Amino acid sequence: MLTKDTAICIRCVDYSETSQIVTFFARQSGKISAIAKGSKRAKSSFEGAIEIFSFGDIMFHASQEDKLSTLTEFQQKSGLSGLSRNYLCYNSSLFACELVTNLVDEHDPHPQLFDDFVQFLKDVQTAASQNETISLLIYFQLSLLREIGLQPVLNECANCKNKYDQKWFDVYFSNSANGIICKDCDMSFPDKAKITRQAAYCLANLKNIPKANEQTLNQVERIIINLLASHMQKMPKMAKYILGK
Amino acid sequence: MSDIYTETLNKLIEEFAKLPGIGPKTAERLAFHILNVDSASAMALAQAINDVKTKIHSCKICYNFSEETVCNICSDSRRDQSIICVVEHPRDIISLEKTGSCKWVYHVLGGHIAPLEEIEPSDLTIDQLIERVRKDSISEIVMATNPNIAGDGTALYISSLLRPMGVKITRLARGLPSGSTIEYSSDKILTEAILGRQQIE
């Protein structure tokens, strides 16, 4: 069946001298893998080789779930050409791709996540500072966790449901609890880690993230990366490029 | 392995079939050609293959292919040794040199950074490039990595290391190819051309 969709390329590998196997995150079809025959030929119908972040309208022959689809058309749109003009922006975008590749199942559509992903890539190109880039990345990561059903509990204790209060002196974060933990519950979660009050405040009040200082932002990002790693059961490859910026 | 050929012929067909762009039928044709030519011609081919594998190695300065310790380009005194053009592969040097407009020297990285494929900066000759810039009096670095996401990322990483050293860093221009028409250019190429527009002298 021929399917038309809007999609962004999140992974591509060479299959032969002229063909590629591409993974798209499509708005209506979810994550799909397809073979793009002849895509590397100068006169291909895909406007040249497809690369990561290539975005546009695709047409493909959908296959059964465990087989590759065949890409028949790809009309690329401009708008994401600024991703490789800044090293942190480039690494953040690759990180977002890695997370979508690893945490979204094939053929599982997430239109809202797709829109958030494209918006993140558009916004991160024009980010004026490192802090703004990291803030945008944090928002995208939280949006991804929400859309795949793993939204962390950030405004109350994930165990006793006690509402977060700025007066909490000790605040912890536990990956197994999937959220913040108050002092009364910390003994139940051996994997807990103490977080600063500023980081806890940012997590509980997400709209304050852009106003946070660099140190707090880095801690918030570190907490989310550790949470993502626990869901992926491995540390994301791009994590060290973001944490060691 | 087919029973209709001898063991050695099968081996030769298998080896030819490993070459890029060579299918089983072409491999068979090449193997029969080798079988039919005189012994001297076949041995000359074998010797040529042996020579490229034993005599060619990396230039100790730029990591281009060379039969000497230092390649012909690095040892050419007519070239401007203060400008280094950074390329991904030795074959990129061949393409650039064919233009006849390059009077600089080169540095071959040996690929591009691809964190998602676990190709890290330490897998390339980036440290050697930085050392070269530090030791020699280099005025300009021309980034000639491929004009794609991976090439741009590699150029950005190298630029971030070189910028504090005060060296001028440039990137090859990109956009509309000469002789083309705007009507038939893709959005991507036109965007590049618009962003990289130049003032007319």
Tab-separated table of C-alpha atoms in Angstrom:
chain	number	residue	atom	x	y	z
A	1	MET	CA	0.000	0.000	0.000
A	2	LEU	CA	1.363	3.410	-0.979
A	3	THR	CA	1.447	5.759	2.018
A	4	LYS	CA	2.067	9.502	2.059
A	5	ASP	CA	3.343	11.250	5.163
A	6	THR	CA	5.523	14.038	6.501
A	7	ALA	CA	8.718	12.713	8.024
A	8	ILE	CA	12.172	13.462	9.281
A	9	CYS	CA	15.177	11.198	8.811
A	10	ILE	CA	16.616	10.088	12.154
A	11	ARG	CA	19.122	7.499	10.926
A	12	CYS	CA	20.638	6.448	7.621
A	13	VAL	CA	23.169	3.834	6.629
A	14	ASP	CA	24.607	2.998	3.237
A	15	TYR	CA	23.178	-0.192	1.777
A	16	SER	CA	25.134	-0.229	-1.476
A	17	GLU	CA	27.070	2.235	-3.623
A	18	THR	CA	23.841	3.966	-4.630
A	19	SER	CA	21.197	2.933	-2.093
A	20	GLN	CA	20.577	3.714	1.556
A	21	ILE	CA	18.521	2.288	4.394
A	22	VAL	CA	16.831	5.181	6.125
A	23	THR	CA	14.851	5.398	9.340
A	24	PHE	CA	12.156	8.051	9.287
A	25	PHE	CA	10.086	9.385	12.109
A	26	ALA	CA	6.820	10.092	10.314
A	27	ARG	CA	3.924	12.110	11.692
A	28	GLN	CA	1.122	9.621	10.996
A	29	SER	CA	3.063	6.368	10.503
A	30	GLY	CA	5.509	6.582	13.415
A	31	LYS	CA	9.043	5.252	13.083
A	32	ILE	CA	9.601	3.378	9.821
A	33	SER	CA	12.653	1.899	8.129
A	34	ALA	CA	12.775	2.001	4.364
A	35	ILE	CA	15.151	1.285	1.547
A	36	ALA	CA	15.830	4.290	-0.682
A	37	LYS	CA	16.957	2.698	-3.933
A	38	GLY	CA	19.342	4.848	-5.958
A	39	SER	CA	19.168	7.703	-3.440
A	40	LYS	CA	22.899	8.405	-3.761
A	41	ARG	CA	22.764	8.859	-7.535
A	42	ALA	CA	23.194	12.455	-8.674
A	43	LYS	CA	19.844	12.367	-10.484
A	44	SER	CA	17.853	10.460	-7.874
A	45	SER	CA	14.205	11.298	-7.284
A	46	PHE	CA	15.058	12.085	-3.647
A	47	GLU	CA	17.051	15.239	-4.493
A	48	GLY	CA	20.408	13.675	-3.638
A	49	ALA	CA	21.558	11.453	-0.789
A	50	ILE	CA	19.295	11.423	2.243
A	51	GLU	CA	20.988	12.371	5.491
A	52	ILE	CA	20.033	12.692	9.119
A	53	PHE	CA	17.618	15.652	9.714
A	54	SER	CA	16.403	15.552	6.072
A	55	PHE	CA	12.793	16.645	6.428
A	56	GLY	CA	9.880	16.661	4.035
A	57	ASP	CA	7.044	14.738	2.414
A	58	ILE	CA	7.651	11.048	1.807
A	59	MET	CA	5.791	8.419	-0.150
A	60	PHE	CA	6.539	4.780	0.560
A	61	HIS	CA	5.271	1.263	-0.011
A	62	ALA	CA	4.397	0.124	3.502
A	63	SER	CA	5.446	-3.402	4.306
A	64	GLN	CA	4.608	-5.888	6.999
A	65	GLU	CA	5.916	-4.863	10.407
A	66	ASP	CA	9.193	-6.779	10.328
A	67	LYS	CA	10.196	-5.863	6.772
A	68	LEU	CA	11.693	-2.781	5.176
A	69	SER	CA	9.368	-0.396	3.386
A	70	THR	CA	10.389	1.017	0.006
A	71	LEU	CA	10.751	4.753	-0.292
A	72	THR	CA	9.390	5.941	-3.637
A	73	GLU	CA	9.401	9.742	-3.247
A	74	PHE	CA	10.956	12.262	-0.892
A	75	GLN	CA	10.319	15.937	-1.416
A	76	GLN	CA	12.770	17.624	0.913
A	77	LYS	CA	11.857	20.887	2.599
A	78	SER	CA	14.281	23.525	3.750
A	79	GLY	CA	14.232	24.947	7.245
A	80	LEU	CA	16.662	22.744	9.152
A	81	SER	CA	19.861	23.788	7.418
A	82	GLY	CA	21.091	25.750	10.445
A	83	LEU	CA	21.546	22.702	12.689
A	84	SER	CA	25.202	22.348	11.813
A	85	ARG	CA	26.192	25.967	12.381
A	86	ASN	CA	26.845	25.563	16.097
A	87	TYR	CA	28.517	22.575	17.769
A	88	LEU	CA	26.202	22.345	20.800
A	89	CYS	CA	23.134	22.782	18.604
A	90	TYR	CA	24.449	20.009	16.309
A	91	ASN	CA	25.119	17.659	19.246
A	92	SER	CA	21.744	18.426	20.867
A	93	SER	CA	19.953	17.648	17.605
A	94	LEU	CA	21.845	14.357	17.230
A	95	PHE	CA	20.966	13.558	20.833
A	96	ALA	CA	17.267	14.145	20.124
A	97	CYS	CA	17.539	11.819	17.094
A	98	GLU	CA	19.202	9.125	19.192
A	99	LEU	CA	16.443	9.324	21.804
A	100	VAL	CA	13.662	9.064	19.215
A	101	THR	CA	15.478	6.155	17.531
A	102	ASN	CA	15.847	4.257	20.796
A	103	LEU	CA	12.689	5.084	22.714
A	104	VAL	CA	9.963	5.141	20.050
A	105	ASP	CA	8.707	1.801	18.755
A	106	GLU	CA	8.371	1.120	15.017
A	107	HIS	CA	4.935	1.816	13.492
A	108	ASP	CA	3.777	3.585	16.669
A	109	PRO	CA	2.543	7.050	15.619
A	110	HIS	CA	3.073	10.037	17.917
A	111	PRO	CA	1.893	13.127	15.977
A	112	GLN	CA	2.364	15.429	18.976
A	113	LEU	CA	5.907	14.164	19.558
A	114	PHE	CA	6.662	14.602	15.849
A	115	ASP	CA	5.484	18.227	15.993
A	116	ASP	CA	7.512	18.817	19.181
A	117	PHE	CA	10.583	17.227	17.564
A	118	VAL	CA	10.404	19.397	14.434
A	119	GLN	CA	9.723	22.482	16.556
A	120	PHE	CA	12.728	21.638	18.769
A	121	LEU	CA	14.995	21.338	15.710
A	122	LYS	CA	13.701	24.627	14.308
A	123	ASP	CA	14.082	26.463	17.629
A	124	VAL	CA	17.501	25.062	18.532
A	125	GLN	CA	18.956	26.494	15.291
A	126	THR	CA	18.248	30.002	16.474
A	127	ALA	CA	19.130	29.512	20.151
A	128	ALA	CA	21.124	32.541	21.268
A	129	SER	CA	23.132	30.855	24.030
A	130	GLN	CA	24.260	27.494	25.393
A	131	ASN	CA	21.712	27.813	28.211
A	132	GLU	CA	18.895	28.317	25.729
A	133	THR	CA	20.010	25.241	23.745
A	134	ILE	CA	20.085	23.069	26.882
A	135	SER	CA	16.704	24.442	28.015
A	136	LEU	CA	15.171	23.512	24.656
A	137	LEU	CA	16.741	20.046	24.865
A	138	ILE	CA	15.322	19.521	28.381
A	139	TYR	CA	11.831	20.532	27.210
A	140	PHE	CA	12.085	18.125	24.263
A	141	GLN	CA	13.306	15.250	26.454
A	142	LEU	CA	10.406	15.781	28.883
A	143	SER	CA	7.967	15.960	25.968
A	144	LEU	CA	9.385	12.666	24.631
A	145	LEU	CA	9.011	10.978	28.030
A	146	ARG	CA	5.425	12.248	28.311
A	147	GLU	CA	4.473	11.065	24.819
A	148	ILE	CA	5.862	7.560	25.275
A	149	GLY	CA	4.092	7.171	28.608
A	150	LEU	CA	7.101	7.582	30.901
A	151	GLN	CA	6.447	11.098	32.173
A	152	PRO	CA	8.384	11.584	35.415
A	153	VAL	CA	6.659	12.864	38.553
A	154	LEU	CA	8.227	16.241	39.192
A	155	ASN	CA	5.833	18.322	41.275
A	156	GLU	CA	5.171	15.857	44.102
A	157	CYS	CA	6.955	12.985	45.806
A	158	ALA	CA	6.706	10.058	43.401
A	159	ASN	CA	6.138	7.727	46.373
A	160	CYS	CA	3.920	9.437	48.971
A	161	LYS	CA	2.395	12.050	46.598
A	162	ASN	CA	3.280	14.818	49.043
A	163	LYS	CA	3.185	18.071	47.019
A	164	TYR	CA	6.628	19.575	46.354
A	165	ASP	CA	7.335	22.613	48.437
A	166	GLN	CA	10.221	25.013	47.983
A	167	LYS	CA	10.839	24.641	51.727
A	168	TRP	CA	11.900	20.995	51.331
A	169	PHE	CA	15.447	20.954	52.602
A	170	ASP	CA	16.518	17.594	51.132
A	171	VAL	CA	15.210	16.544	47.725
A	172	TYR	CA	16.153	13.337	45.909
A	173	PHE	CA	15.569	11.933	42.449
A	174	SER	CA	15.075	8.232	41.840
A	175	ASN	CA	15.017	6.595	38.414
A	176	SER	CA	13.163	3.565	39.773
A	177	ALA	CA	10.489	5.833	41.310
A	178	ASN	CA	10.471	7.886	38.071
A	179	GLY	CA	10.464	11.202	39.868
A	180	ILE	CA	11.451	13.331	42.833
A	181	ILE	CA	11.457	11.821	46.311
A	182	CYS	CA	10.928	13.570	49.640
A	183	LYS	CA	13.093	13.018	52.707
A	184	ASP	CA	10.506	10.755	54.349
A	185	CYS	CA	10.578	8.283	51.435
A	186	ASP	CA	14.247	8.327	50.481
A	187	MET	CA	15.046	5.086	52.379
A	188	SER	CA	12.762	3.074	50.080
A	189	PHE	CA	14.786	3.938	46.965
A	190	PRO	CA	18.415	2.776	47.048
A	191	ASP	CA	19.100	4.333	43.611
A	192	LYS	CA	18.079	7.811	44.798
A	193	ALA	CA	20.491	10.732	44.359
A	194	LYS	CA	20.349	14.006	46.221
A	195	ILE	CA	19.658	16.988	43.974
A	196	THR	CA	20.096	20.684	44.676
A	197	ARG	CA	17.094	22.725	45.755
A	198	GLN	CA	17.495	24.890	42.644
A	199	ALA	CA	17.340	21.827	40.378
A	200	ALA	CA	14.276	20.524	42.271
A	201	TYR	CA	12.597	23.923	41.911
A	202	CYS	CA	13.263	23.930	38.142
A	203	LEU	CA	11.929	20.392	37.741
A	204	ALA	CA	8.781	21.209	39.707
A	205	ASN	CA	8.281	24.510	37.873
A	206	LEU	CA	9.336	23.761	34.293
A	207	LYS	CA	8.595	27.277	33.056
A	208	ASN	CA	11.536	28.466	35.187
A	209	ILE	CA	14.075	26.338	33.304
A	210	PRO	CA	15.136	29.086	30.844
A	211	LYS	CA	15.833	31.422	33.780
A	212	ALA	CA	18.090	28.911	35.573
A	213	ASN	CA	21.837	29.402	35.744
A	214	GLU	CA	24.271	27.164	33.859
A	215	GLN	CA	25.100	24.975	36.864
A	216	THR	CA	21.437	24.256	37.652
A	217	LEU	CA	20.648	23.565	33.992
A	218	ASN	CA	23.532	21.096	33.811
A	219	GLN	CA	22.261	19.297	36.887
A	220	VAL	CA	18.707	19.119	35.539
A	221	GLU	CA	20.063	17.784	32.227
A	222	ARG	CA	22.192	15.224	34.068
A	223	ILE	CA	19.131	14.015	36.040
A	224	ILE	CA	17.089	13.628	32.844
A	225	ILE	CA	19.931	11.902	30.977
A	226	ASN	CA	20.278	9.375	33.826
A	227	LEU	CA	16.521	8.794	33.745
A	228	LEU	CA	16.606	8.295	29.960
A	229	ALA	CA	19.569	5.931	30.338
A	230	SER	CA	17.622	3.843	32.836
A	231	HIS	CA	14.720	3.581	30.365
A	232	MET	CA	17.098	2.758	27.473
A	233	GLN	CA	19.116	0.397	29.702
A	234	LYS	CA	22.288	1.998	28.379
A	235	MET	CA	23.874	5.434	28.458
A	236	PRO	CA	22.958	7.402	25.289
A	237	LYS	CA	25.991	7.823	23.007
A	238	MET	CA	25.472	11.585	22.762
A	239	ALA	CA	25.260	12.113	26.542
A	240	LYS	CA	28.973	12.736	26.974
A	241	TYR	CA	28.953	15.362	24.209
A	242	ILE	CA	26.215	17.280	26.045
A	243	LEU	CA	27.485	16.829	29.599
A	244	GLY	CA	31.095	17.509	28.655
A	245	LYS	CA	30.344	20.589	26.521
B	1	MET	CA	31.512	-22.362	-4.342
B	2	SER	CA	30.638	-23.996	-7.679
B	3	ASP	CA	31.749	-27.567	-8.424
B	4	ILE	CA	32.147	-26.836	-12.133
B	5	TYR	CA	35.313	-24.745	-11.559
B	6	THR	CA	38.595	-25.793	-10.036
B	7	GLU	CA	39.367	-24.743	-6.472
B	8	THR	CA	41.855	-22.018	-7.480
B	9	LEU	CA	39.511	-20.560	-10.105
B	10	ASN	CA	36.692	-20.484	-7.570
B	11	LYS	CA	38.989	-18.672	-5.146
B	12	LEU	CA	39.879	-16.048	-7.791
B	13	ILE	CA	36.175	-15.508	-8.655
B	14	GLU	CA	35.363	-15.095	-4.966
B	15	GLU	CA	38.141	-12.520	-4.531
B	16	PHE	CA	37.034	-10.499	-7.587
B	17	ALA	CA	33.420	-10.601	-6.379
B	18	LYS	CA	34.513	-8.836	-3.161
B	19	LEU	CA	35.520	-5.718	-5.141
B	20	PRO	CA	33.062	-2.793	-5.180
B	21	GLY	CA	30.691	-2.806	-8.139
B	22	ILE	CA	31.666	-6.339	-9.181
B	23	GLY	CA	28.896	-8.932	-9.224
B	24	PRO	CA	29.351	-12.721	-9.573
B	25	LYS	CA	29.012	-12.651	-13.382
B	26	THR	CA	31.648	-9.911	-13.838
B	27	ALA	CA	33.903	-11.672	-11.320
B	28	GLU	CA	33.651	-14.832	-13.434
B	29	ARG	CA	34.489	-12.854	-16.609
B	30	LEU	CA	37.527	-11.218	-14.971
B	31	ALA	CA	38.760	-14.561	-13.615
B	32	PHE	CA	38.544	-16.129	-17.093
B	33	HIS	CA	40.336	-13.112	-18.546
B	34	ILE	CA	43.201	-13.632	-16.100
B	35	LEU	CA	43.233	-17.316	-16.953
B	36	ASN	CA	43.454	-16.556	-20.678
B	37	VAL	CA	46.081	-13.753	-20.695
B	38	ASP	CA	49.773	-14.582	-20.824
B	39	SER	CA	51.563	-15.242	-17.572
B	40	ALA	CA	53.541	-11.946	-17.640
B	41	SER	CA	50.389	-9.790	-17.809
B	42	ALA	CA	48.718	-11.736	-14.989
B	43	MET	CA	51.850	-11.487	-12.831
B	44	ALA	CA	52.126	-7.740	-13.569
B	45	LEU	CA	48.629	-7.303	-12.109
B	46	ALA	CA	49.546	-9.409	-9.073
B	47	GLN	CA	52.756	-7.391	-8.633
B	48	ALA	CA	50.885	-4.079	-8.917
B	49	ILE	CA	48.465	-5.189	-6.191
B	50	ASN	CA	51.386	-6.326	-4.039
B	51	ASP	CA	53.205	-2.996	-4.574
B	52	VAL	CA	50.287	-0.777	-3.561
B	53	LYS	CA	49.887	-2.800	-0.393
B	54	THR	CA	53.568	-2.810	0.536
B	55	LYS	CA	54.962	0.480	-0.799
B	56	ILE	CA	52.137	2.931	-0.148
B	57	HIS	CA	51.707	4.253	3.370
B	58	SER	CA	50.655	7.500	5.048
B	59	CYS	CA	52.698	10.690	4.704
B	60	LYS	CA	54.025	11.480	8.167
B	61	ILE	CA	52.935	15.128	7.866
B	62	CYS	CA	49.550	15.139	6.147
B	63	TYR	CA	48.462	11.438	6.193
B	64	ASN	CA	47.918	11.438	2.413
B	65	PHE	CA	49.009	8.327	0.484
B	66	SER	CA	52.735	8.367	-0.173
B	67	GLU	CA	55.573	6.075	-1.200
B	68	GLU	CA	58.127	8.234	0.641
B	69	THR	CA	58.109	9.327	4.280
B	70	VAL	CA	56.821	12.730	3.136
B	71	CYS	CA	54.399	12.955	0.180
B	72	ASN	CA	55.018	14.964	-3.019
B	73	ILE	CA	52.603	17.712	-1.959
B	74	CYS	CA	54.184	18.312	1.470
B	75	SER	CA	57.686	18.361	-0.015
B	76	ASP	CA	56.723	20.788	-2.830
B	77	SER	CA	58.462	24.092	-1.939
B	78	ARG	CA	56.336	26.051	-4.467
B	79	ARG	CA	53.228	25.487	-2.355
B	80	ASP	CA	52.057	27.835	0.383
B	81	GLN	CA	52.922	25.817	3.481
B	82	SER	CA	51.043	28.247	5.733
B	83	ILE	CA	47.617	27.223	4.386
B	84	ILE	CA	46.317	23.769	5.277
B	85	CYS	CA	43.282	22.331	3.541
B	86	VAL	CA	41.580	19.714	5.751
B	87	VAL	CA	39.923	16.827	3.886
B	88	GLU	CA	38.238	13.594	4.981
B	89	HIS	CA	39.940	11.140	2.578
B	90	PRO	CA	42.984	11.062	0.265
B	91	ARG	CA	40.618	10.772	-2.739
B	92	ASP	CA	39.281	14.260	-1.881
B	93	ILE	CA	42.805	15.611	-2.486
B	94	ILE	CA	42.769	14.118	-5.984
B	95	SER	CA	39.470	15.897	-6.798
B	96	LEU	CA	40.724	19.219	-5.403
B	97	GLU	CA	44.088	18.958	-7.174
B	98	LYS	CA	42.385	18.275	-10.524
B	99	THR	CA	40.956	21.815	-10.392
B	100	GLY	CA	44.499	23.223	-10.630
B	101	SER	CA	43.563	26.093	-8.277
B	102	CYS	CA	44.988	24.689	-5.050
B	103	LYS	CA	48.465	25.869	-4.064
B	104	TRP	CA	48.199	24.877	-0.441
B	105	VAL	CA	49.097	21.755	1.549
B	106	TYR	CA	46.657	19.245	3.000
B	107	HIS	CA	45.729	17.308	6.104
B	108	VAL	CA	43.788	14.048	5.753
B	109	LEU	CA	41.512	13.301	8.723
B	110	GLY	CA	40.762	9.723	7.742
B	111	GLY	CA	36.963	10.157	7.903
B	112	HIS	CA	34.438	12.248	9.787
B	113	ILE	CA	33.133	12.352	13.343
B	114	ALA	CA	29.911	10.328	13.689
B	115	PRO	CA	29.061	9.990	17.395
B	116	LEU	CA	25.988	7.844	16.716
B	117	GLU	CA	28.143	5.371	14.776
B	118	GLU	CA	30.778	5.554	17.514
B	119	ILE	CA	33.373	7.300	15.326
B	120	GLU	CA	34.925	9.728	17.784
B	121	PRO	CA	37.458	12.561	17.337
B	122	SER	CA	40.212	10.293	18.708
B	123	ASP	CA	39.663	7.911	15.749
B	124	LEU	CA	40.768	10.643	13.321
B	125	THR	CA	44.033	12.569	12.909
B	126	ILE	CA	42.647	15.693	14.622
B	127	ASP	CA	45.285	15.743	17.390
B	128	GLN	CA	48.009	15.614	14.739
B	129	LEU	CA	46.396	18.572	12.920
B	130	ILE	CA	46.290	20.631	16.125
B	131	GLU	CA	49.934	19.759	16.794
B	132	ARG	CA	50.828	20.831	13.243
B	133	VAL	CA	49.079	24.182	13.662
B	134	ARG	CA	50.796	24.693	17.030
B	135	LYS	CA	54.290	23.884	15.727
B	136	ASP	CA	54.260	25.459	12.241
B	137	SER	CA	53.332	29.030	11.395
B	138	ILE	CA	49.911	28.396	9.872
B	139	SER	CA	47.877	31.388	8.684
B	140	GLU	CA	44.729	29.669	7.411
B	141	ILE	CA	42.870	26.388	7.733
B	142	VAL	CA	40.508	25.601	4.845
B	143	MET	CA	37.848	23.135	5.987
B	144	ALA	CA	37.080	20.930	2.973
B	145	THR	CA	35.113	18.211	4.760
B	146	ASN	CA	32.069	17.004	2.824
B	147	PRO	CA	29.155	19.462	2.668
B	148	ASN	CA	26.791	17.266	4.671
B	149	ILE	CA	25.720	17.006	8.319
B	150	ALA	CA	28.650	14.766	9.344
B	151	GLY	CA	31.194	16.902	7.469
B	152	ASP	CA	29.793	20.094	8.999
B	153	GLY	CA	29.901	18.550	12.484
B	154	THR	CA	33.541	17.564	12.002
B	155	ALA	CA	34.404	21.060	10.755
B	156	LEU	CA	32.617	22.608	13.758
B	157	TYR	CA	34.517	20.410	16.203
B	158	ILE	CA	37.901	21.213	14.634
B	159	SER	CA	37.050	24.923	14.479
B	160	SER	CA	36.204	24.885	18.193
B	161	LEU	CA	39.719	23.556	18.908
B	162	LEU	CA	41.522	25.910	16.501
B	163	ARG	CA	39.694	29.150	17.294
B	164	PRO	CA	41.610	29.848	20.540
B	165	MET	CA	44.870	29.504	18.563
B	166	GLY	CA	44.008	32.592	16.522
B	167	VAL	CA	44.263	30.941	13.117
B	168	LYS	CA	41.953	32.003	10.274
B	169	ILE	CA	39.405	29.235	9.563
B	170	THR	CA	37.487	29.095	6.276
B	171	ARG	CA	35.018	26.603	4.763
B	172	LEU	CA	34.582	25.753	1.076
B	173	ALA	CA	31.599	27.620	-0.404
B	174	ARG	CA	28.363	25.796	-1.115
B	175	GLY	CA	25.184	26.480	-3.037
B	176	LEU	CA	24.254	26.759	-6.712
B	177	PRO	CA	26.613	24.940	-9.096
B	178	SER	CA	27.946	26.923	-12.068
B	179	GLY	CA	25.947	26.378	-15.238
B	180	SER	CA	22.774	25.368	-13.399
B	181	THR	CA	19.478	27.226	-13.329
B	182	ILE	CA	17.528	28.474	-10.316
B	183	GLU	CA	14.301	26.968	-11.677
B	184	TYR	CA	15.592	23.410	-11.380
B	185	SER	CA	17.485	23.778	-8.104
B	186	SER	CA	16.173	22.099	-4.958
B	187	ASP	CA	15.028	24.045	-1.890
B	188	LYS	CA	18.030	22.764	0.055
B	189	ILE	CA	20.589	24.044	-2.473
B	190	LEU	CA	18.802	27.375	-2.874
B	191	THR	CA	18.742	27.877	0.913
B	192	GLU	CA	22.496	27.227	1.073
B	193	ALA	CA	23.064	29.680	-1.780
B	194	ILE	CA	20.900	32.374	-0.174
B	195	LEU	CA	22.642	32.029	3.193
B	196	GLY	CA	26.090	32.007	1.591
B	197	ARG	CA	25.512	34.878	-0.855
B	198	GLN	CA	28.529	37.078	-1.596
B	199	GLN	CA	29.029	40.721	-2.363
B	200	ILE	CA	29.889	41.443	-6.021
B	201	GLU	CA	33.311	43.094	-6.226
